[in-house]
Amino acid sequence: MRAPSSIDEELPLEINDCVAILVALTTSTHDWHREVFQSVLSDLLGQIRILPSVIDNVRCLLERELSVPYCPQWRVSEMEYERRKRLVFLCLRDINGAIDNALNAGQFEHS
C-alpha cells in the first residue's frame, strides 16, 4: 500500500483532528494520563466505524507520525510511548478485521 502524498487533507476534519490529538497525546502526556489517551483512541475508532473507507489513510498517517524514535524530552516515558504506539496499531488491526468481516457479510460498502 502506498500512502497518498496529502493523506491528512483527504481525511474528514473530525478524523484528522482525532489523529492529530492522538499523536500529541501519545508523545506529550505523562504516563498517568492513560484515560485521556484511551478516550481519544476510542473516539478515533468510533469515527472509523462511521466511515470505514478511511482506515487505510488513518493507518498511513499514524505510521508516519508515530514512526519517530522516543525523545527523552517528552513527558511520557519510553515504555509508555511504546505501549501507546502498540495499542494504537493493535486497535487499528482489530477494527480493520471487523470492517473486513462486515464487508464480507454485506453490512456496508467500503469506498
Coordinates of N, CA and C in Angstrom, one line a residue:
M1 N 0.8 -1.2 0.0 CA 0.0 0.0 0.0 C 0.9 1.2 0.0
R2 N 0.6 2.2 -0.9 CA 1.3 3.4 -1.0 C 0.5 4.5 -0.4
A3 N 1.1 5.3 0.5 CA 0.3 6.4 1.1 C 0.2 7.6 0.1
P4 N -1.0 8.2 0.0 CA -1.1 9.4 -0.8 C -0.2 10.5 -0.2
S5 N 0.2 11.5 -1.0 CA 1.1 12.5 -0.5 C 0.4 13.4 0.5
S6 N -0.8 13.6 0.4 CA -1.5 14.5 1.3 C -2.6 13.8 2.1
I7 N -2.3 12.8 2.8 CA -3.3 11.9 3.5 C -4.2 12.8 4.4
D8 N -3.5 13.6 5.2 CA -4.3 14.4 6.1 C -5.4 15.3 5.4
E9 N -5.1 15.8 4.2 CA -6.1 16.6 3.5 C -7.2 15.7 3.0
E10 N -7.0 14.4 2.8 CA -8.1 13.6 2.3 C -9.0 13.1 3.4
L11 N -8.6 13.2 4.6 CA -9.4 12.7 5.7 C -10.5 13.8 6.1
P12 N -11.7 13.3 6.5 CA -12.6 14.3 7.1 C -12.0 15.0 8.3
L13 N -12.5 16.2 8.5 CA -11.9 17.0 9.6 C -12.0 16.4 10.9
E14 N -13.1 15.7 11.3 CA -13.2 15.1 12.6 C -12.2 14.0 12.8
I15 N -11.9 13.2 11.7 CA -10.9 12.1 11.8 C -9.5 12.7 11.9
N16 N -9.3 13.7 11.1 CA -7.9 14.3 11.1 C -7.6 14.9 12.4
D17 N -8.6 15.5 13.0 CA -8.5 16.1 14.4 C -8.2 15.0 15.4
C18 N -8.9 13.9 15.3 CA -8.7 12.8 16.3 C -7.3 12.2 16.1
V19 N -6.8 12.1 14.9 CA -5.4 11.6 14.7 C -4.4 12.5 15.2
A20 N -4.6 13.8 15.0 CA -3.6 14.8 15.5 C -3.6 14.8 17.0
I21 N -4.8 14.8 17.6 CA -4.8 14.7 19.1 C -4.2 13.4 19.6
L22 N -4.5 12.3 19.0 CA -3.9 11.0 19.4 C -2.4 11.0 19.3
V23 N -1.9 11.6 18.3 CA -0.4 11.7 18.1 C 0.2 12.6 19.3
A24 N -0.5 13.7 19.5 CA 0.0 14.6 20.6 C -0.1 13.9 21.9
L25 N -1.1 13.2 22.2 CA -1.3 12.5 23.5 C -0.3 11.4 23.6
T26 N 0.0 10.7 22.5 CA 1.0 9.6 22.5 C 2.3 10.1 23.0
T27 N 2.7 11.2 22.6 CA 4.1 11.7 22.8 C 4.2 12.8 23.9
S28 N 3.1 13.4 24.3 CA 3.2 14.6 25.1 C 2.5 14.6 26.5
T29 N 1.9 13.5 26.8 CA 1.2 13.5 28.1 C 1.9 12.5 29.0
H30 N 1.9 12.8 30.3 CA 2.5 11.9 31.3 C 1.9 10.5 31.3
D31 N 2.6 9.6 31.8 CA 2.2 8.2 31.8 C 0.8 8.0 32.5
W32 N 0.5 8.8 33.5 CA -0.7 8.6 34.3 C -1.9 9.2 33.6
H33 N -1.8 9.8 32.4 CA -2.9 10.3 31.7 C -3.5 9.3 30.7
R34 N -3.4 8.0 31.0 CA -3.9 7.0 30.1 C -5.3 7.1 29.7
E35 N -6.2 7.5 30.7 CA -7.6 7.6 30.4 C -7.9 8.6 29.3
V36 N -7.1 9.7 29.2 CA -7.3 10.7 28.2 C -6.9 10.1 26.8
F37 N -5.8 9.5 26.8 CA -5.3 8.8 25.6 C -6.3 7.8 25.1
Q38 N -6.8 7.0 26.0 CA -7.7 5.9 25.7 C -9.0 6.5 25.1
S39 N -9.5 7.6 25.7 CA -10.7 8.3 25.3 C -10.6 8.7 23.8
V40 N -9.4 9.4 23.5 CA -9.2 9.8 22.1 C -9.1 8.7 21.1
L41 N -8.4 7.6 21.6 CA -8.3 6.4 20.7 C -9.7 5.8 20.5
S42 N -10.5 5.8 21.5 CA -11.9 5.2 21.3 C -12.7 6.1 20.4
D43 N -12.5 7.4 20.5 CA -13.2 8.4 19.6 C -12.8 8.2 18.2
L44 N -11.5 8.0 17.9 CA -11.0 7.8 16.6 C -11.6 6.5 16.0
L45 N -11.6 5.4 16.8 CA -12.1 4.1 16.4 C -13.6 4.3 16.0
G46 N -14.3 5.1 16.8 CA -15.7 5.3 16.6 C -15.9 6.0 15.2
Q47 N -15.1 7.0 15.0 CA -15.1 7.7 13.7 C -14.8 6.8 12.5
I48 N -13.9 5.9 12.7 CA -13.6 4.9 11.6 C -14.8 4.0 11.4
R49 N -15.5 3.6 12.5 CA -16.6 2.7 12.3 C -17.7 3.4 11.5
I50 N -17.8 4.7 11.6 CA -18.8 5.5 10.9 C -18.4 5.6 9.4
L51 N -17.1 5.8 9.2 CA -16.6 6.0 7.8 C -15.5 5.0 7.6
P52 N -15.7 3.7 7.4 CA -14.7 2.7 7.3 C -13.7 2.9 6.2
S53 N -14.1 3.6 5.1 CA -13.2 3.8 4.0 C -11.9 4.6 4.3
V54 N -11.9 5.2 5.5 CA -10.7 6.0 5.8 C -9.6 5.2 6.5
I55 N -9.9 3.9 6.8 CA -8.9 3.2 7.7 C -7.5 3.1 7.1
D56 N -7.4 2.9 5.8 CA -6.0 2.9 5.2 C -5.3 4.2 5.4
N57 N -6.0 5.3 5.1 CA -5.3 6.6 5.2 C -5.0 6.9 6.7
V58 N -5.9 6.5 7.6 CA -5.6 6.8 9.0 C -4.3 6.0 9.4
R59 N -4.3 4.7 9.0 CA -3.1 3.9 9.4 C -1.8 4.5 8.8
C60 N -1.9 4.9 7.5 CA -0.7 5.5 6.9 C -0.2 6.8 7.7
L61 N -1.2 7.6 8.0 CA -0.9 8.8 8.7 C -0.3 8.5 10.1
L62 N -0.9 7.6 10.8 CA -0.4 7.3 12.1 C 1.0 6.6 12.0
E63 N 1.2 5.8 11.0 CA 2.5 5.1 10.9 C 3.6 6.2 10.6
R64 N 3.2 7.2 9.8 CA 4.2 8.3 9.5 C 4.5 9.1 10.8
E65 N 3.4 9.4 11.5 CA 3.6 10.3 12.7 C 4.2 9.6 13.9
L66 N 3.9 8.3 14.0 CA 4.4 7.6 15.2 C 5.7 6.8 14.9
S67 N 6.3 7.0 13.8 CA 7.5 6.2 13.4 C 8.7 6.9 14.0
V68 N 8.6 8.0 14.7 CA 9.7 8.7 15.2 C 10.2 7.9 16.5
P69 N 11.6 7.9 16.7 CA 12.1 7.3 17.9 C 11.7 8.1 19.1
Y70 N 11.8 7.5 20.2 CA 11.5 8.1 21.5 C 12.4 9.3 21.7
C71 N 11.9 10.4 22.3 CA 12.7 11.6 22.6 C 12.6 11.8 24.1
P72 N 13.8 11.8 24.7 CA 13.8 11.9 26.2 C 13.2 13.2 26.7
Q73 N 13.0 14.2 25.9 CA 12.4 15.5 26.3 C 10.9 15.4 26.4
W74 N 10.3 14.3 25.9 CA 8.8 14.1 26.0 C 8.5 13.9 27.5
R75 N 7.2 14.2 27.8 CA 6.7 13.9 29.2 C 6.4 12.5 29.5
V76 N 6.2 11.7 28.4 CA 5.9 10.3 28.5 C 7.2 9.5 28.6
S77 N 7.1 8.4 29.4 CA 8.3 7.5 29.5 C 8.4 6.7 28.2
E78 N 9.6 6.2 27.9 CA 9.8 5.4 26.7 C 8.9 4.2 26.7
M79 N 8.8 3.5 27.8 CA 8.0 2.3 27.9 C 6.5 2.6 27.6
E80 N 6.0 3.7 28.2 CA 4.6 4.1 27.9 C 4.4 4.5 26.5
Y81 N 5.4 5.2 25.9 CA 5.3 5.6 24.5 C 5.1 4.4 23.6
E82 N 6.0 3.4 23.8 CA 5.9 2.2 23.1 C 4.6 1.4 23.3
R83 N 4.1 1.4 24.5 CA 2.9 0.8 24.9 C 1.7 1.4 24.1
R84 N 1.7 2.8 24.1 CA 0.7 3.5 23.4 C 0.7 3.3 21.9
K85 N 1.9 3.3 21.3 CA 2.0 3.0 19.9 C 1.5 1.6 19.6
R86 N 1.9 0.6 20.3 CA 1.5 -0.7 20.1 C -0.1 -0.8 20.2
L87 N -0.6 -0.2 21.2 CA -2.1 -0.2 21.4 C -2.8 0.4 20.2
V88 N -2.3 1.5 19.7 CA -2.9 2.2 18.5 C -3.0 1.2 17.4
F89 N -1.9 0.6 17.1 CA -1.8 -0.3 15.9 C -2.6 -1.6 16.1
L90 N -2.6 -2.1 17.3 CA -3.4 -3.3 17.6 C -4.9 -3.0 17.4
C91 N -5.3 -1.8 17.9 CA -6.7 -1.4 17.7 C -7.1 -1.2 16.3
L92 N -6.2 -0.6 15.5 CA -6.4 -0.4 14.1 C -6.5 -1.8 13.4
R93 N -5.6 -2.7 13.8 CA -5.7 -4.1 13.2 C -7.0 -4.7 13.5
D94 N -7.5 -4.6 14.7 CA -8.7 -5.2 15.1 C -9.9 -4.6 14.4
I95 N -10.0 -3.3 14.3 CA -11.1 -2.6 13.6 C -11.1 -2.9 12.1
N96 N -9.9 -3.1 11.6 CA -9.8 -3.4 10.2 C -10.3 -4.8 9.9
G97 N -10.1 -5.8 10.9 CA -10.6 -7.1 10.8 C -12.2 -7.1 10.9
A98 N -12.7 -6.2 11.8 CA -14.1 -6.1 11.9 C -14.7 -5.5 10.7
I99 N -14.0 -4.5 10.1 CA -14.5 -3.9 8.8 C -14.6 -5.0 7.7
D100 N -13.5 -5.8 7.6 CA -13.4 -6.8 6.6 C -14.6 -7.8 6.8
N101 N -14.8 -8.2 8.0 CA -15.9 -9.1 8.3 C -17.2 -8.6 8.0
A102 N -17.4 -7.3 8.2 CA -18.7 -6.6 7.9 C -18.9 -6.5 6.4
L103 N -17.8 -6.2 5.7 CA -17.8 -6.2 4.2 C -18.2 -7.6 3.7
N104 N -17.6 -8.6 4.2 CA -17.9 -10.0 3.7 C -19.3 -10.3 4.0
A105 N -19.9 -9.8 5.1 CA -21.3 -10.1 5.5 C -22.2 -9.1 4.7
G106 N -21.7 -8.2 4.0 CA -22.5 -7.2 3.2 C -23.2 -6.2 4.1
Q107 N -22.6 -5.9 5.2 CA -23.2 -4.9 6.1 C -23.0 -3.4 5.7
F108 N -21.9 -3.1 5.0 CA -21.7 -1.8 4.4 C -20.7 -1.9 3.3
E109 N -20.7 -0.8 2.5 CA -19.8 -0.8 1.4 C -18.5 0.0 1.7
H110 N -17.4 -0.5 1.3 CA -16.1 0.1 1.5 C -15.8 0.9 0.3
S111 N -15.7 2.3 0.4 CA -15.5 3.1 -0.7 C -14.0 3.4 -0.9

